[in-house]
XYZ file of C-alpha atoms in Angstrom:
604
model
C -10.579 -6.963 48.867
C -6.942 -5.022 49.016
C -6.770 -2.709 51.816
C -3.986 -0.764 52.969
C -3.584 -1.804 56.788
C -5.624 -4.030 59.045
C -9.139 -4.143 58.031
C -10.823 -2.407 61.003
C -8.181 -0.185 61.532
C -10.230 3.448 61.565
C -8.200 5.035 58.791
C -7.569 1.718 56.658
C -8.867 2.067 53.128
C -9.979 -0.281 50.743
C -7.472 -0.148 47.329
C -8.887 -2.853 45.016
C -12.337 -5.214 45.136
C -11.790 -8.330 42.649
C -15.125 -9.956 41.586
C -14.823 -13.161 39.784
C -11.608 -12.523 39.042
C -12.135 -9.233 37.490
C -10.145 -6.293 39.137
C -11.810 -3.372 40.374
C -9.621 -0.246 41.158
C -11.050 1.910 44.251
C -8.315 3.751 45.018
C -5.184 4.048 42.611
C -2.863 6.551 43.343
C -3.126 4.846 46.969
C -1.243 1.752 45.668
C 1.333 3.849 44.115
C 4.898 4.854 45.840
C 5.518 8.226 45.435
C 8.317 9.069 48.165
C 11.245 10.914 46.595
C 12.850 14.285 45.978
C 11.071 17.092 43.647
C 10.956 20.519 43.090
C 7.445 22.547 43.188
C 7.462 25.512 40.860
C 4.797 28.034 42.742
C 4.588 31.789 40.792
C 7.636 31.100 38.743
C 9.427 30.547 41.913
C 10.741 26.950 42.731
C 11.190 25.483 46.144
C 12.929 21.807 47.343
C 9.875 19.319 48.066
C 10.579 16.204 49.223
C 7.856 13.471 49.769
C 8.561 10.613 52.400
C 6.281 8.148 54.078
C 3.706 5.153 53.633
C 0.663 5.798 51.179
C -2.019 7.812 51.390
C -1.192 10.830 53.278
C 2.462 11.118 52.569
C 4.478 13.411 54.678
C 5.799 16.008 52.838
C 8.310 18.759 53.339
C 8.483 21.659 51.566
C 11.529 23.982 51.580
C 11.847 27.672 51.165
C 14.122 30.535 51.364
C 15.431 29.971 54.713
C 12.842 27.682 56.346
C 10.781 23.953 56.116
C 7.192 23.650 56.323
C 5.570 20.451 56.360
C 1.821 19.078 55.050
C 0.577 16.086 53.624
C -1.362 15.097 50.392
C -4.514 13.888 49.556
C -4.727 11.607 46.442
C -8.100 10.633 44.729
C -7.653 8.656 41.296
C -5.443 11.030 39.916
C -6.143 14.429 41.533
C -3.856 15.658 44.183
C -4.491 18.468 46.614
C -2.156 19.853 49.522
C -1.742 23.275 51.847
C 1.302 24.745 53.746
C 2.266 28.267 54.693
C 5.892 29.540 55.131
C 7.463 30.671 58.269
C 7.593 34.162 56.233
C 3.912 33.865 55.464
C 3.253 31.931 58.590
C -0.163 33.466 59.132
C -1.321 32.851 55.258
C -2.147 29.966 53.296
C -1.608 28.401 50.162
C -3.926 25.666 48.767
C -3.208 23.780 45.461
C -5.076 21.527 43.980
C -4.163 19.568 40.037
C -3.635 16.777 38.452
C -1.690 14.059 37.662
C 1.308 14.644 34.469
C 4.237 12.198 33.965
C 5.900 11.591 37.104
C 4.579 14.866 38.784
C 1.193 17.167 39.356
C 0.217 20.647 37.744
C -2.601 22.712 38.740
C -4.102 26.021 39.953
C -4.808 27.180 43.695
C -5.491 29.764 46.061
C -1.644 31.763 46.762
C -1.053 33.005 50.337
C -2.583 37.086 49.282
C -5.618 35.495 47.600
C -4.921 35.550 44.219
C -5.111 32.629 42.019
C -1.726 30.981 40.478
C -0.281 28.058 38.906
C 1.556 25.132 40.259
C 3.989 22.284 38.801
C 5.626 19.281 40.759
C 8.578 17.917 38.715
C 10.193 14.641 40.066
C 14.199 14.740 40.506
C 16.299 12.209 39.817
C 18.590 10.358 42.556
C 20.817 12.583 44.522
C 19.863 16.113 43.157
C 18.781 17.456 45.740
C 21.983 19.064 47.914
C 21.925 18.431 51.771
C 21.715 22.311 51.888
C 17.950 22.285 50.786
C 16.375 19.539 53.036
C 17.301 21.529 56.151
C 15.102 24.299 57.219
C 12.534 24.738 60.697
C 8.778 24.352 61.173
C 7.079 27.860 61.599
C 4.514 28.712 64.083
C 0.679 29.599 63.638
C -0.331 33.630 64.380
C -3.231 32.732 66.891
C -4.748 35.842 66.845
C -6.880 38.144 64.296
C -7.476 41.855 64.610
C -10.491 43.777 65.988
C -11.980 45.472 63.376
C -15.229 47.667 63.813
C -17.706 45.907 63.225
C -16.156 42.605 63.828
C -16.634 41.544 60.340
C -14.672 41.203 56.940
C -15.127 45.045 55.756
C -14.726 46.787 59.683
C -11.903 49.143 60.145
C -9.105 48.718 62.192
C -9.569 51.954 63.540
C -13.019 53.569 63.635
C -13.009 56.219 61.177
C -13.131 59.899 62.407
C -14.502 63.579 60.723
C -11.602 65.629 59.028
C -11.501 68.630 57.730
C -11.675 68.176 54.072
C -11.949 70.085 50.725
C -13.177 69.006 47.622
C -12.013 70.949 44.601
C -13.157 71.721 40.987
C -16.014 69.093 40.848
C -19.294 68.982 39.121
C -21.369 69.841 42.449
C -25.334 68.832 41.994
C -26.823 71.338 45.144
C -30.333 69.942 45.092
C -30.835 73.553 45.958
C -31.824 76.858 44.080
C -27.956 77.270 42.931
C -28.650 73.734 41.163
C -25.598 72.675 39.090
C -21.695 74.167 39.899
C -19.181 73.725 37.009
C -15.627 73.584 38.658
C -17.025 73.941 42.790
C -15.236 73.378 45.684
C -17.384 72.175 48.849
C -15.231 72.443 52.268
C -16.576 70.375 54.998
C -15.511 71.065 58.668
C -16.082 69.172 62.176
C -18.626 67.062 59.917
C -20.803 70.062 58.183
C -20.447 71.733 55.310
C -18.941 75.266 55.391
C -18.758 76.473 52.732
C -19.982 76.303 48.816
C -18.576 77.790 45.724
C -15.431 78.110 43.627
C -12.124 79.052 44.461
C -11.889 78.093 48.267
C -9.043 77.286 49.949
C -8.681 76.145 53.377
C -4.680 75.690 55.090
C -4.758 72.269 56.970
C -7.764 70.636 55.240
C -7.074 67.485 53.220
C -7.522 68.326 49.654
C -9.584 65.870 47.263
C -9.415 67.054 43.732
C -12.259 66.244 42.016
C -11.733 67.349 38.365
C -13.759 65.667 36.058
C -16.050 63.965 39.045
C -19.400 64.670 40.225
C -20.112 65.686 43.580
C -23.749 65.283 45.152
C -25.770 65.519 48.349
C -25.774 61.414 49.823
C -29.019 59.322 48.694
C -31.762 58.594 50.942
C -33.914 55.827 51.099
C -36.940 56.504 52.260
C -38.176 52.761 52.427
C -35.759 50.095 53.358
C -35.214 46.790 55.514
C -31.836 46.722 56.227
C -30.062 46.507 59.350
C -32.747 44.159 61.150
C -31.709 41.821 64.022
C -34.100 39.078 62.153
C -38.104 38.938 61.601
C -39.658 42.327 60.272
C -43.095 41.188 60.312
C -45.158 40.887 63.938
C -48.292 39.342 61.966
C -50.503 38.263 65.203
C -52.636 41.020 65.472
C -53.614 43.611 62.995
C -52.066 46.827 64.818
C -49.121 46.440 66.584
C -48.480 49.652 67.272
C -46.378 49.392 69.937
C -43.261 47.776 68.060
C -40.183 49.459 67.366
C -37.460 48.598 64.781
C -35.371 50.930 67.024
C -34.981 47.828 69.418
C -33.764 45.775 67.065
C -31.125 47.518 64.798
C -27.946 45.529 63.768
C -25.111 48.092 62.905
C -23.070 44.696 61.925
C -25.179 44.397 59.183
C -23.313 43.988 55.537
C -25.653 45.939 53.687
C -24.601 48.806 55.314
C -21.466 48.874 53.189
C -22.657 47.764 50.133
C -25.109 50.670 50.051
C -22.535 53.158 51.360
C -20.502 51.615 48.196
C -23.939 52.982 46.254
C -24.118 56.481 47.982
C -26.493 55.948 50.240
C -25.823 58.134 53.427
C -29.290 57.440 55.657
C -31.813 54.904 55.430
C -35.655 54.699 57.316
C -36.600 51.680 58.128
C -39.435 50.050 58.182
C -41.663 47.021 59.400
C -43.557 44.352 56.752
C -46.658 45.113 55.836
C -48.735 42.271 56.947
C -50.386 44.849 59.747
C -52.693 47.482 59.042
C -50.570 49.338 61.768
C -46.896 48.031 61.614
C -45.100 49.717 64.188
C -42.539 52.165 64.500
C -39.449 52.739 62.341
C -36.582 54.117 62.512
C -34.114 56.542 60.895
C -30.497 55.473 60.380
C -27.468 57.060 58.847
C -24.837 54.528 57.680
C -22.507 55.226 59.538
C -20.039 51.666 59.425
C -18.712 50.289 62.604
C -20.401 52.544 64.961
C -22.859 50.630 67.352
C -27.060 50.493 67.326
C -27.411 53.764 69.085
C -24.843 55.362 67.278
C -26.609 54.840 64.296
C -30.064 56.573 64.571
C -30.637 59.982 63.114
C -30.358 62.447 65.829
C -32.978 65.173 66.030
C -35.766 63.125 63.933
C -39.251 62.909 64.436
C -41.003 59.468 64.665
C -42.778 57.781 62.079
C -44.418 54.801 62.062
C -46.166 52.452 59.432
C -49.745 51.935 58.256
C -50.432 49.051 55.517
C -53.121 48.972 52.940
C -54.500 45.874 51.234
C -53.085 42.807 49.703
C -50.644 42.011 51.877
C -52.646 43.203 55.265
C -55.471 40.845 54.219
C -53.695 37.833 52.845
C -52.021 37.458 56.301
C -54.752 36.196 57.579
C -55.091 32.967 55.735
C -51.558 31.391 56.506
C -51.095 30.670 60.316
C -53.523 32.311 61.691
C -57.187 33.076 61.175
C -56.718 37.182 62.172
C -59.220 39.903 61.232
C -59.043 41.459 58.308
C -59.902 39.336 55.241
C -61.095 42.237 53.308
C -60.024 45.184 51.912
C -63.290 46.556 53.812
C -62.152 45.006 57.243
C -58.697 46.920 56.426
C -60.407 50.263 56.227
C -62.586 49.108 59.631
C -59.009 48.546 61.278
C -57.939 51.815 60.881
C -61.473 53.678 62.101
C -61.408 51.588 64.878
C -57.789 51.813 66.085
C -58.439 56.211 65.963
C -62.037 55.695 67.740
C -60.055 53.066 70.725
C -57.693 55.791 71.193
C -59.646 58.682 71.636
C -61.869 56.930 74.146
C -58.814 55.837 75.955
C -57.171 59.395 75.883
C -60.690 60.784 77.161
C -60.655 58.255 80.314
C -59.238 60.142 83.036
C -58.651 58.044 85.597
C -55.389 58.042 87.226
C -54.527 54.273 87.786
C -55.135 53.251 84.072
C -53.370 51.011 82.546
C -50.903 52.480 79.992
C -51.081 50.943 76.723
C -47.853 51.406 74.196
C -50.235 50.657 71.452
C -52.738 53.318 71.791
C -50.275 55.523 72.887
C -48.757 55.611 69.848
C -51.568 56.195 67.845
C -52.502 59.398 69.990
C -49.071 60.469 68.559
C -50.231 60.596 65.517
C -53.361 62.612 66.397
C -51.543 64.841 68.515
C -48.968 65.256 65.166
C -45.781 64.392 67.162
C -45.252 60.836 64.869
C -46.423 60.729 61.340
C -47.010 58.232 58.717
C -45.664 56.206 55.927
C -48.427 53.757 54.557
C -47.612 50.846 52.472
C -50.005 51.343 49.427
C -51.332 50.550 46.062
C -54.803 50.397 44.848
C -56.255 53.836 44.665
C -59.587 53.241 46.004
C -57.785 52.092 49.148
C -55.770 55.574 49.237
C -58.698 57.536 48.892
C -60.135 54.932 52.540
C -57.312 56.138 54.624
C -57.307 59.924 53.024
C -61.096 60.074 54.208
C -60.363 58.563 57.627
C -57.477 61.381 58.308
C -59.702 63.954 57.256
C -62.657 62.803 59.644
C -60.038 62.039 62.780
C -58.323 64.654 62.044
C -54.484 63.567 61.113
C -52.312 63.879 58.167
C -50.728 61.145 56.323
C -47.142 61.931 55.581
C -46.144 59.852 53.163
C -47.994 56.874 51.031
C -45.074 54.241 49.953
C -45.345 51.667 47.162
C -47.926 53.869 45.464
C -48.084 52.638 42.169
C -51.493 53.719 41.657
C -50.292 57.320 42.850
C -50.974 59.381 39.559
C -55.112 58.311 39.932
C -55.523 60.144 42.971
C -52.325 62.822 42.922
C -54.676 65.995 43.073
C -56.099 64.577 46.158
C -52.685 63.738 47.512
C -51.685 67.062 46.814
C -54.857 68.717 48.757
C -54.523 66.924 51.740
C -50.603 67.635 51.809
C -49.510 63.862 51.439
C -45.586 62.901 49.712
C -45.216 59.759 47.630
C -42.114 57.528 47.752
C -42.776 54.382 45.182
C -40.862 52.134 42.776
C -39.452 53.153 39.221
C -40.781 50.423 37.279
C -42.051 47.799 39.534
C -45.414 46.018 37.764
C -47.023 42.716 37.434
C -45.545 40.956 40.137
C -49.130 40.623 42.085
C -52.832 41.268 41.250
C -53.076 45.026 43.181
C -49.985 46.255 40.545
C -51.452 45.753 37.128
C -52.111 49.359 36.821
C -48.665 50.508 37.666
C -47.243 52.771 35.310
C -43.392 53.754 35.015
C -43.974 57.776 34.888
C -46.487 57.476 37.954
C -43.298 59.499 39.861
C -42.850 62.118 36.658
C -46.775 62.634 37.162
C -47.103 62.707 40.794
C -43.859 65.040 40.655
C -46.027 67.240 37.765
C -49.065 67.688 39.431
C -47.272 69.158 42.885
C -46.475 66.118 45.165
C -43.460 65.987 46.690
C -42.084 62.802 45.668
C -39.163 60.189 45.828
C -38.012 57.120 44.693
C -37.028 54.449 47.240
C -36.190 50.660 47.273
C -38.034 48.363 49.531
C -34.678 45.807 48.703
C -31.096 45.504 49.699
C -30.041 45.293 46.378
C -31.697 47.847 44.380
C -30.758 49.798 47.199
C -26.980 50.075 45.590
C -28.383 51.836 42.581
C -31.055 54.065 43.864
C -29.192 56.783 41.217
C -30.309 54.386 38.440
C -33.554 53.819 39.783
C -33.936 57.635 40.159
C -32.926 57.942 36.014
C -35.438 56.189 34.742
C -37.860 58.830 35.160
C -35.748 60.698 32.687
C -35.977 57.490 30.047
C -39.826 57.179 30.833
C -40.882 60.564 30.582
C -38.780 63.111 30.196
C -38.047 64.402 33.695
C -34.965 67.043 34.480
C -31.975 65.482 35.347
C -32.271 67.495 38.820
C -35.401 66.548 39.596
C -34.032 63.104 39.221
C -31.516 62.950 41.713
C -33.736 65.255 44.124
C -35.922 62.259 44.021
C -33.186 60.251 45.797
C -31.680 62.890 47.711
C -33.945 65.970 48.983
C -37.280 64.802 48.405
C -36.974 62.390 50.817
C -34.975 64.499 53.292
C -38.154 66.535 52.986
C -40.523 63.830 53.386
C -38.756 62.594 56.563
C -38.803 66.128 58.141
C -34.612 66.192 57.976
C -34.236 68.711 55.080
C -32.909 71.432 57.524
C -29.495 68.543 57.935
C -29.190 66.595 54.955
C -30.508 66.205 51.633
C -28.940 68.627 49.754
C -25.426 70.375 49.076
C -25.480 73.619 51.649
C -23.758 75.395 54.491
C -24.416 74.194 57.777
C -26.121 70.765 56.694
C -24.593 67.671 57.895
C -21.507 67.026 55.085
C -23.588 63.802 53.434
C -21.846 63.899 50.199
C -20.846 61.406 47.223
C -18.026 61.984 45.196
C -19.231 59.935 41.656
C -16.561 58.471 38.416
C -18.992 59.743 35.929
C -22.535 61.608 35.796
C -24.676 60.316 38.871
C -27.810 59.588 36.651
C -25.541 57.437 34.476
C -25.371 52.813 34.926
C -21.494 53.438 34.586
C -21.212 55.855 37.509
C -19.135 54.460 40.905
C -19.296 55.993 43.899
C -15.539 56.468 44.505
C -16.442 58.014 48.569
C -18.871 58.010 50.437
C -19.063 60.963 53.024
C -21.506 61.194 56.413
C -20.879 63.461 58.999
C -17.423 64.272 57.313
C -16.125 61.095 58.077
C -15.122 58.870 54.632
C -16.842 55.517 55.488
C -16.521 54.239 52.082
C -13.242 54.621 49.294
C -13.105 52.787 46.693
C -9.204 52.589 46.827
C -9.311 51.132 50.089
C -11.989 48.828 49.351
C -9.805 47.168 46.478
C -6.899 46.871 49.262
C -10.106 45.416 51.826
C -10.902 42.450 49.324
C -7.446 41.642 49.074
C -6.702 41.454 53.089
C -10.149 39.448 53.375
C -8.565 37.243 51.287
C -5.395 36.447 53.091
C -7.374 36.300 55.949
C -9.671 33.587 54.919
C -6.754 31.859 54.136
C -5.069 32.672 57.907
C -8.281 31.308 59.313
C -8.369 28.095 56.806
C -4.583 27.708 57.920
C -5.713 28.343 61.799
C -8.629 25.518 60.950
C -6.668 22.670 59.908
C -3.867 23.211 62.358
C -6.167 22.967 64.916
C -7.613 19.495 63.321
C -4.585 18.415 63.420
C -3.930 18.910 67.376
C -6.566 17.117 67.201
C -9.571 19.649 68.217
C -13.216 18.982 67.570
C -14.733 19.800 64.046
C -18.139 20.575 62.607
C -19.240 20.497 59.286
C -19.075 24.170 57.419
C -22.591 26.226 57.758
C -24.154 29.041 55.971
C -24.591 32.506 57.947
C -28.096 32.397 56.309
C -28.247 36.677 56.707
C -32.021 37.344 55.747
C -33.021 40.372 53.360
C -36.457 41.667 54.422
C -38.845 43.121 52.415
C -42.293 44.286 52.347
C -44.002 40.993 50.346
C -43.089 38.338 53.733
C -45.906 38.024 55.773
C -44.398 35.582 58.207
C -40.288 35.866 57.219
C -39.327 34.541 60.824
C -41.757 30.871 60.394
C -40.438 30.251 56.938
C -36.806 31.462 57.004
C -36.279 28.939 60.113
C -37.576 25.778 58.860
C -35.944 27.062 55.558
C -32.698 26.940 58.045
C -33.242 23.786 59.485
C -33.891 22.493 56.232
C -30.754 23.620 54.668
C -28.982 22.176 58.059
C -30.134 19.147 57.384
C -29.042 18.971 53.565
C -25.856 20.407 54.491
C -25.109 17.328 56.780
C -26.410 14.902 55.154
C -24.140 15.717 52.308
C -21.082 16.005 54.456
């Protein structure tokens, strides 16, 4: 063997093994000498380079306008890679990485603002380089980021606050009786909307023109899983009544923006539906970078939610061995949890124990929190219709309901809204009767309905998902969007703030590119409370900053390895999207973490 200093030296590297006689090259470029003078062109701009040292891990100095920076490269075969910042630039960094050509290296990298560029190393010959250009001083590391609210890549710098603010000559969709303004103006003040029409002026507001956009009210999704500190699902017992997504809301939560980047404004949110009796939810509006309290809807009545079938039943046979395995023993759940709490609201005696679970439940009888049951099968919807009607209690809303237009008329007697999927079908046994105009009929017959998500993603284009009643069956383009927007306003008892384009409502709006119905529509802002949280402007500039900051921290990193700090091998944040379908998200997703630890090292 050929190494390149004393054998059990830490760093020494093996160069060559010879077997018989036979040469075998391990590392090449590590037995060549390439200390000498150079020039690196970088963006069409060339700096002095000069490399100096033993091999591998050359020092090198690199020399620009009016200071030195120093790094070292990393050879394999005959790749080359290398970093450095200058003093300029100090808190930004640019990484190359290329290959071998002639007596230099050319390649691509990652440029101190982000973007991508090319790179060329051309070797000098003797004496080119003046004495001018190898002189120049080492700059120092920025130690310290910014706060930004929340502490994460898209936070502001400073929290965002309500303007006045006048939008001007835009389509306006109402989602009221005036329906559709050609050419409106909608002025919003201290966070409401003031006024509605054409021709309004306002001294001291800022002024948004909106010719040739589309204003509308902000989307609502009536069934979503965002903004959870972690498991959704509290699958032990059947009714859990007592649980509260309230308690564990994460405002730092990234889907927040992304939706506000799709026009949502608010957001309820819900528990799994392994439980017959979930727990209950909560209300949000988006608003970005305020804390967990901050965001919950003020003034909003509780909900909380009921589950029907497949999932509620299946739970049992994973972990646990829990009652119900039937669709019957779901249906039993339900009588049983109503009879429980009417014998413990009859007992009278003072020092009883208070118990959260059946507490909540008497809400519901007493019609101070209402319902949103997870649902599909009609035979199932017709169970928990019965049971209300015999204890007494409405349900508010049935979710999922893919099996809605069997049983709308009875829906419609009892007073019950729908909220379900576009076109979800097939993906489990209880959804092979799903139909993509169930909404257009349910919507025909006299329920108030509403499309929602039940997914982070599709969350981003609940105006898409709203369209497709048009393609499927011919509904108006207005009672499209009021399926995203004040049908579910409605259904959550908030119509009198949001929902819709009028005075004295909370100013929720969207400012759209293009017709809100259509795939090639952007929300350009996003409004709530009169306060912008999302521009599309400033989220180009956003990506860019994240950018150089990813490559401040990378610079921050390996500075710090260099002073010799301790390391650990890179992670994943391993952010879980909840839906509905995971019966037990918090078992699986944590050996699924541990697992993926485990890979991760092993392949460091």
């Amino acid at each position: 063997i050929v190494t390149n200093g004393p054998i059990f030296r830490d760093k020494t590297s093996i160069l060559e093994n010879w077997i018989l006689g036979e040469q075998y090259i391990v590392k090449a470029e590590s037995l060549k000498n390439y200390t000498g003078e150079y020039t690196l062109t970088l963006n069409n701009i060339n700096y002095p380079l000069i490399i100096s040292g033993e091999v591998p891990g050359n020092a090198v100095k690199i020399i620009g306008i009016s200071d030195t920076v120093k790094t070292s490269m990393k050879y394999n075969d005959k790749l080359i890679s290398f970093s450095f910042s200058f003093k300029k630039d100090s808190t930004r960094q640019n990484r190359l990485s290329g290959v071998e050509v002639g007596n230099g290296w050319a390649g691509t990298g990652t440029l101190a603002n982000g973007d991508w560029g090319r790179w060329t190393i051309s070797k000098l010959k003797s004496n080119e380089m003046t004495p001018a250009e190898r002189k120049g001083t080492n700059p120092k590391m920025n130690e310290m980021g910014s706060i930004l609210y929340p502490f994460q890549g898209y936070g502001f710098l400073n929290q965002p606050t309500a303007q006045d603010i006048l939008l001007k000559n835009g389509t306006v969709w109402t989602s009221e009786k005036e329906g559709i303004i050609q050419g409106g103006d909608i002025l919003i003040q201290n966070g409401k909307i003031t006024k509605v029409g054409k021709n309004i002026t306002a001294p001291g507001a800022t002024v948004i023109n909106a010719q040739g956009k589309h204003i509308t009210p902000g989307i609502i999704d009536e069934h979503s899983h965002i903004a959870g500190t972690g498991s959704i699902n509290e699958c032990t017992q059947s009714v859990t009544a007592e649980v509260r997504m309230a308690d564990i809301l994460n405002p730092d939560d990234i889907n927040i923006y992304r939706q506000l980047s799709g026009g949502v404004t608010a957001s309820h949110l819900l528990h799994g539906s392994c439980n017959t009796i979930g727990g209950q939810t909560q209300l949000i509006k988006l608003r970005w970078g305020k804390n967990a309290e901050e965001l919950k809807f003020d003034g909003w009545p509780g909900f909380i939610k009921f589950a029907l079938g497949e999932n509620v039943k299946r739970a049992s046979s994973n972990q646990n061995t829990r009652f119900p395995d039937t669709r019957m023993g779901v249906e039993q759940v339900l009588e049983d949890a109503f009879v429980r709490a009417k014998q413990y609201a009859a007992n009278n005696d003072p020092n009883k124990r208070k118990d959260l679970e059946l507490e909540a439940i008497l809400e519901i009888l007493n019609g101070k929190r209402h319902i949103t049951c997870h649902s599909y099968v009609a035979s199932e919807i017709l169970a928990l219709l019965n049971i209300a009607q015999k204890h007494n209690f409405k349900v508010n809303t049935f979710t999922h309901i893919l099996e809605g237009y069997k049983v709308a008329d009875q829906m419609k007697k009892q007073g019950s809204a729908a909220a379900g999927f576009s076109d979800w079908w097939a993906y489990k046994a209880e959804v092979q009767d799903a139909i993509p105009q169930n909404d257009y009929i349910m919507n025909k017959v006299g329920v108030l309905s509403a499309i929602n998500s039940d997914d982070a993603e599709m969350a981003r284009r609940l105006n898409q998902e709203a369209a497709k009643s048009i393609k499927y069956a011919g509904m108006t383009e207005e009672d499209a969007l009021k399926s995203v927007t004040i049908n579910p306003a409605t259904m959550l008892h908030v119509n009198d703030k949001t929902g819709s384009i009028k005075p004295g409502k909370d100013a929720d709006i969207v400012i759209w590119s293009d017709h809100p119905l259509s795939i090639y529509a952007k929300a350009e802002k996003t409004i709530v409370d009169g306060i912008i949280y999302f521009d599309r402007e400033k989220d180009a500039a956003q990506q860019k900053w994240i950018a150089m900051e990813k490559n401040r921290l990378v610079n921050k990193s390996i500075g710090a390895k260099k002073s010799g700090a301790k390391t650990d091998a890179p992670s994943p944040s391993l952010n879980e999207e909840e839906h509905c379908e995971e019966d037990h998200p918090h078992a699986s997703n944590l050996w699924h973490r541990l697992e993926q630890r485990m890979n991760l090292n092993q392949n460091d």
